[in-house]
Amino acid sequence: VSILNLFLLSNFWHTTRVQLAQQKILAEIELIDSLQWDGLDGDTIRSHVKLIDGRSAKLRRYLRSRNSPLFDYTDILVEEADKYHYDYRLLVAIALQESSGCKVIPDNSYNCWGWGIYGNKITRFNSYEEAVRTVSRGIKRCYIDKGLVTTEQIMSKYTPGSNGSWSRAVTWFFHRIDT
């Protein structure tokens, strides 16, 4: 009976994940379909067009393939990177290294970066958006402004006990986002 229950739970979990992924895809299709036509004026067709930053589209494609909750926040990730003058892939690459892209985080924390998590202390945010904006500002102030700009330099403060594997993993994710 236990084995059957485990099998049923596994099937339910898998089906739920597939349904959630399908819902995200359908939501994207609905967004595309929702473009409003203003109508015809002689031989001219007017429509509303929203330009999408190619960097955001790259992040969305990659994060969707990883089934990451950050998928819905790519515009904010790019906006924050531009605001604080760092590579738009940095926060995503760190989140992928620290939490498999927000899949393994403390309950109700929205903390994909291990930001302010040490010992028994857990920094919690109210949303992924708040987390992105806070961590982005912290990366700028605590790392970039102090001259820590490469993954190796960031690692020396972010996770000083690492033997270099953290930096290599973050760099690997940087390159994966571009493929």
Tab-separated table of C-alpha atoms in Angstrom:
chain	number	residue	atom	x	y	z
A	1	VAL	CA	0.000	0.000	0.000
A	2	SER	CA	2.886	2.369	0.806
A	3	ILE	CA	4.456	1.777	-2.570
A	4	LEU	CA	1.128	2.419	-4.294
A	5	ASN	CA	0.686	5.642	-2.303
A	6	LEU	CA	4.184	6.788	-3.255
A	7	PHE	CA	3.472	5.975	-6.883
A	8	LEU	CA	0.184	7.896	-6.798
A	9	LEU	CA	1.791	10.887	-5.075
A	10	SER	CA	4.616	10.892	-7.599
A	11	ASN	CA	2.146	10.775	-10.485
A	12	PHE	CA	0.070	13.554	-8.939
A	13	TRP	CA	3.167	15.732	-8.416
A	14	HIS	CA	4.355	15.154	-11.986
A	15	THR	CA	0.895	15.873	-13.420
A	16	THR	CA	0.643	19.073	-11.364
A	17	ARG	CA	4.036	20.287	-12.632
A	18	VAL	CA	3.047	19.577	-16.232
A	19	GLN	CA	-0.253	21.413	-15.763
A	20	LEU	CA	1.513	24.437	-14.271
A	21	ALA	CA	3.961	24.537	-17.168
A	22	GLN	CA	1.059	24.298	-19.623
A	23	GLN	CA	-0.738	27.131	-17.829
A	24	LYS	CA	2.336	29.367	-18.186
A	25	ILE	CA	2.550	28.614	-21.895
A	26	LEU	CA	-1.172	29.251	-22.364
A	27	ALA	CA	-0.858	32.550	-20.499
A	28	GLU	CA	1.891	33.615	-22.902
A	29	ILE	CA	-0.276	32.658	-25.871
A	30	GLU	CA	-3.192	34.625	-24.419
A	31	LEU	CA	-0.921	37.639	-24.001
A	32	ILE	CA	0.070	37.447	-27.650
A	33	ASP	CA	-3.552	36.941	-28.708
A	34	SER	CA	-4.673	39.910	-26.626
A	35	LEU	CA	-3.015	42.463	-28.878
A	36	GLN	CA	-5.825	44.876	-29.654
A	37	TRP	CA	-6.480	46.025	-33.198
A	38	ASP	CA	-7.472	49.679	-33.289
A	39	GLY	CA	-9.231	49.039	-36.543
A	40	LEU	CA	-8.774	49.936	-40.157
A	41	ASP	CA	-8.248	53.433	-41.501
A	42	GLY	CA	-8.227	53.249	-45.282
A	43	ASP	CA	-5.324	51.007	-46.163
A	44	THR	CA	-3.659	51.344	-42.764
A	45	ILE	CA	-3.893	48.860	-39.908
A	46	ARG	CA	-3.083	50.272	-36.480
A	47	SER	CA	-2.112	48.096	-33.572
A	48	HIS	CA	-0.379	48.324	-30.235
A	49	VAL	CA	3.056	46.756	-30.209
A	50	LYS	CA	5.085	46.139	-27.091
A	51	LEU	CA	8.807	45.852	-27.684
A	52	ILE	CA	10.479	43.153	-25.626
A	53	ASP	CA	14.101	43.438	-24.615
A	54	GLY	CA	16.010	40.527	-26.154
A	55	ARG	CA	17.820	39.958	-22.865
A	56	SER	CA	14.534	39.511	-21.041
A	57	ALA	CA	13.351	37.087	-23.733
A	58	LYS	CA	16.586	35.085	-23.348
A	59	LEU	CA	16.104	34.872	-19.600
A	60	ARG	CA	12.433	33.909	-20.010
A	61	ARG	CA	13.310	31.114	-22.434
A	62	TYR	CA	16.021	29.734	-20.175
A	63	LEU	CA	14.074	30.066	-16.930
A	64	ARG	CA	11.002	28.462	-18.493
A	65	SER	CA	13.151	25.493	-19.536
A	66	ARG	CA	14.264	25.224	-15.883
A	67	ASN	CA	10.701	25.712	-14.571
A	68	SER	CA	11.924	28.555	-12.348
A	69	PRO	CA	9.554	30.951	-10.581
A	70	LEU	CA	11.846	33.780	-11.714
A	71	PHE	CA	10.376	33.260	-15.195
A	72	ASP	CA	7.747	35.926	-14.471
A	73	TYR	CA	10.319	38.496	-13.290
A	74	THR	CA	12.753	38.712	-16.203
A	75	ASP	CA	11.818	42.293	-17.090
A	76	ILE	CA	12.577	43.352	-13.507
A	77	LEU	CA	15.840	41.387	-13.494
A	78	VAL	CA	16.998	43.215	-16.644
A	79	GLU	CA	15.721	46.574	-15.361
A	80	GLU	CA	17.646	46.189	-12.095
A	81	ALA	CA	20.824	45.074	-13.876
A	82	ASP	CA	20.648	48.160	-16.097
A	83	LYS	CA	19.910	50.409	-13.126
A	84	TYR	CA	22.948	49.161	-11.191
A	85	HIS	CA	25.237	48.524	-14.183
A	86	TYR	CA	25.967	44.820	-13.931
A	87	ASP	CA	25.462	41.908	-16.341
A	88	TYR	CA	21.775	40.994	-16.582
A	89	ARG	CA	22.616	37.291	-16.125
A	90	LEU	CA	24.323	37.738	-12.741
A	91	LEU	CA	21.348	37.494	-10.373
A	92	VAL	CA	19.861	34.602	-12.353
A	93	ALA	CA	23.167	32.703	-12.385
A	94	ILE	CA	23.574	33.176	-8.627
A	95	ALA	CA	19.972	32.041	-8.029
A	96	LEU	CA	20.584	28.961	-10.172
A	97	GLN	CA	23.682	28.122	-8.135
A	98	GLU	CA	22.201	28.912	-4.723
A	99	SER	CA	18.702	27.453	-5.090
A	100	SER	CA	18.369	25.739	-8.483
A	101	GLY	CA	16.580	28.848	-9.698
A	102	CYS	CA	14.344	29.290	-6.629
A	103	LYS	CA	13.311	25.653	-6.419
A	104	VAL	CA	15.030	24.978	-3.092
A	105	ILE	CA	14.502	27.931	-0.746
A	106	PRO	CA	13.366	28.370	2.866
A	107	ASP	CA	9.571	28.275	3.115
A	108	ASN	CA	7.838	31.593	2.411
A	109	SER	CA	11.158	33.389	1.927
A	110	TYR	CA	11.275	34.176	-1.808
A	111	ASN	CA	15.029	34.120	-1.171
A	112	CYS	CA	16.611	32.420	-4.171
A	113	TRP	CA	20.085	33.801	-3.497
A	114	GLY	CA	20.828	32.669	0.043
A	115	TRP	CA	20.917	36.413	0.748
A	116	GLY	CA	21.386	36.976	4.465
A	117	ILE	CA	21.048	33.297	5.255
A	118	TYR	CA	23.629	31.974	7.689
A	119	GLY	CA	23.436	29.952	10.848
A	120	ASN	CA	19.840	30.149	12.081
A	121	LYS	CA	19.234	33.504	10.372
A	122	ILE	CA	16.953	33.524	7.315
A	123	THR	CA	16.242	36.723	5.433
A	124	ARG	CA	12.702	36.629	4.044
A	125	PHE	CA	11.095	38.798	1.403
A	126	ASN	CA	7.398	39.418	0.749
A	127	SER	CA	7.657	38.580	-2.960
A	128	TYR	CA	10.094	37.606	-5.706
A	129	GLU	CA	9.947	41.200	-6.958
A	130	GLU	CA	10.991	42.578	-3.568
A	131	ALA	CA	13.748	39.952	-3.395
A	132	VAL	CA	15.083	40.802	-6.869
A	133	ARG	CA	15.136	44.521	-6.108
A	134	THR	CA	16.742	44.097	-2.663
A	135	VAL	CA	19.407	41.612	-3.745
A	136	SER	CA	20.147	43.686	-6.847
A	137	ARG	CA	20.711	46.811	-4.735
A	138	GLY	CA	22.860	44.739	-2.343
A	139	ILE	CA	24.984	43.310	-5.167
A	140	LYS	CA	25.649	46.862	-6.333
A	141	ARG	CA	26.460	48.310	-2.903
A	142	CYS	CA	28.271	45.382	-1.284
A	143	TYR	CA	30.152	43.997	-4.273
A	144	ILE	CA	30.317	46.095	-7.438
A	145	ASP	CA	30.888	49.413	-5.634
A	146	LYS	CA	33.736	47.718	-3.746
A	147	GLY	CA	35.405	46.550	-6.977
A	148	LEU	CA	34.187	42.943	-6.739
A	149	VAL	CA	32.961	42.439	-10.295
A	150	THR	CA	34.115	39.006	-11.493
A	151	THR	CA	32.513	35.816	-10.217
A	152	GLU	CA	35.790	34.949	-8.456
A	153	GLN	CA	35.906	38.332	-6.723
A	154	ILE	CA	32.229	38.161	-5.757
A	155	MET	CA	32.748	34.623	-4.419
A	156	SER	CA	35.549	35.829	-2.101
A	157	LYS	CA	32.932	37.758	-0.088
A	158	TYR	CA	29.629	36.051	-0.999
A	159	THR	CA	30.779	32.574	-0.086
A	160	PRO	CA	34.371	32.863	1.164
A	161	GLY	CA	34.641	29.198	2.137
A	162	SER	CA	34.193	28.026	-1.455
A	163	ASN	CA	37.091	26.278	-3.120
A	164	GLY	CA	36.234	27.984	-6.410
A	165	SER	CA	33.349	25.715	-7.332
A	166	TRP	CA	30.773	28.466	-6.648
A	167	SER	CA	32.442	30.820	-9.100
A	168	ARG	CA	32.794	28.096	-11.736
A	169	ALA	CA	29.116	27.139	-11.371
A	170	VAL	CA	27.896	30.746	-11.612
A	171	THR	CA	30.070	31.260	-14.703
A	172	TRP	CA	28.716	28.027	-16.197
A	173	PHE	CA	25.141	29.283	-15.726
A	174	PHE	CA	26.102	32.589	-17.368
A	175	HIS	CA	27.060	30.684	-20.507
A	176	ARG	CA	24.021	28.376	-20.397
A	177	ILE	CA	21.665	31.368	-20.449
A	178	ASP	CA	23.199	32.459	-23.757
A	179	THR	CA	22.781	29.102	-25.516
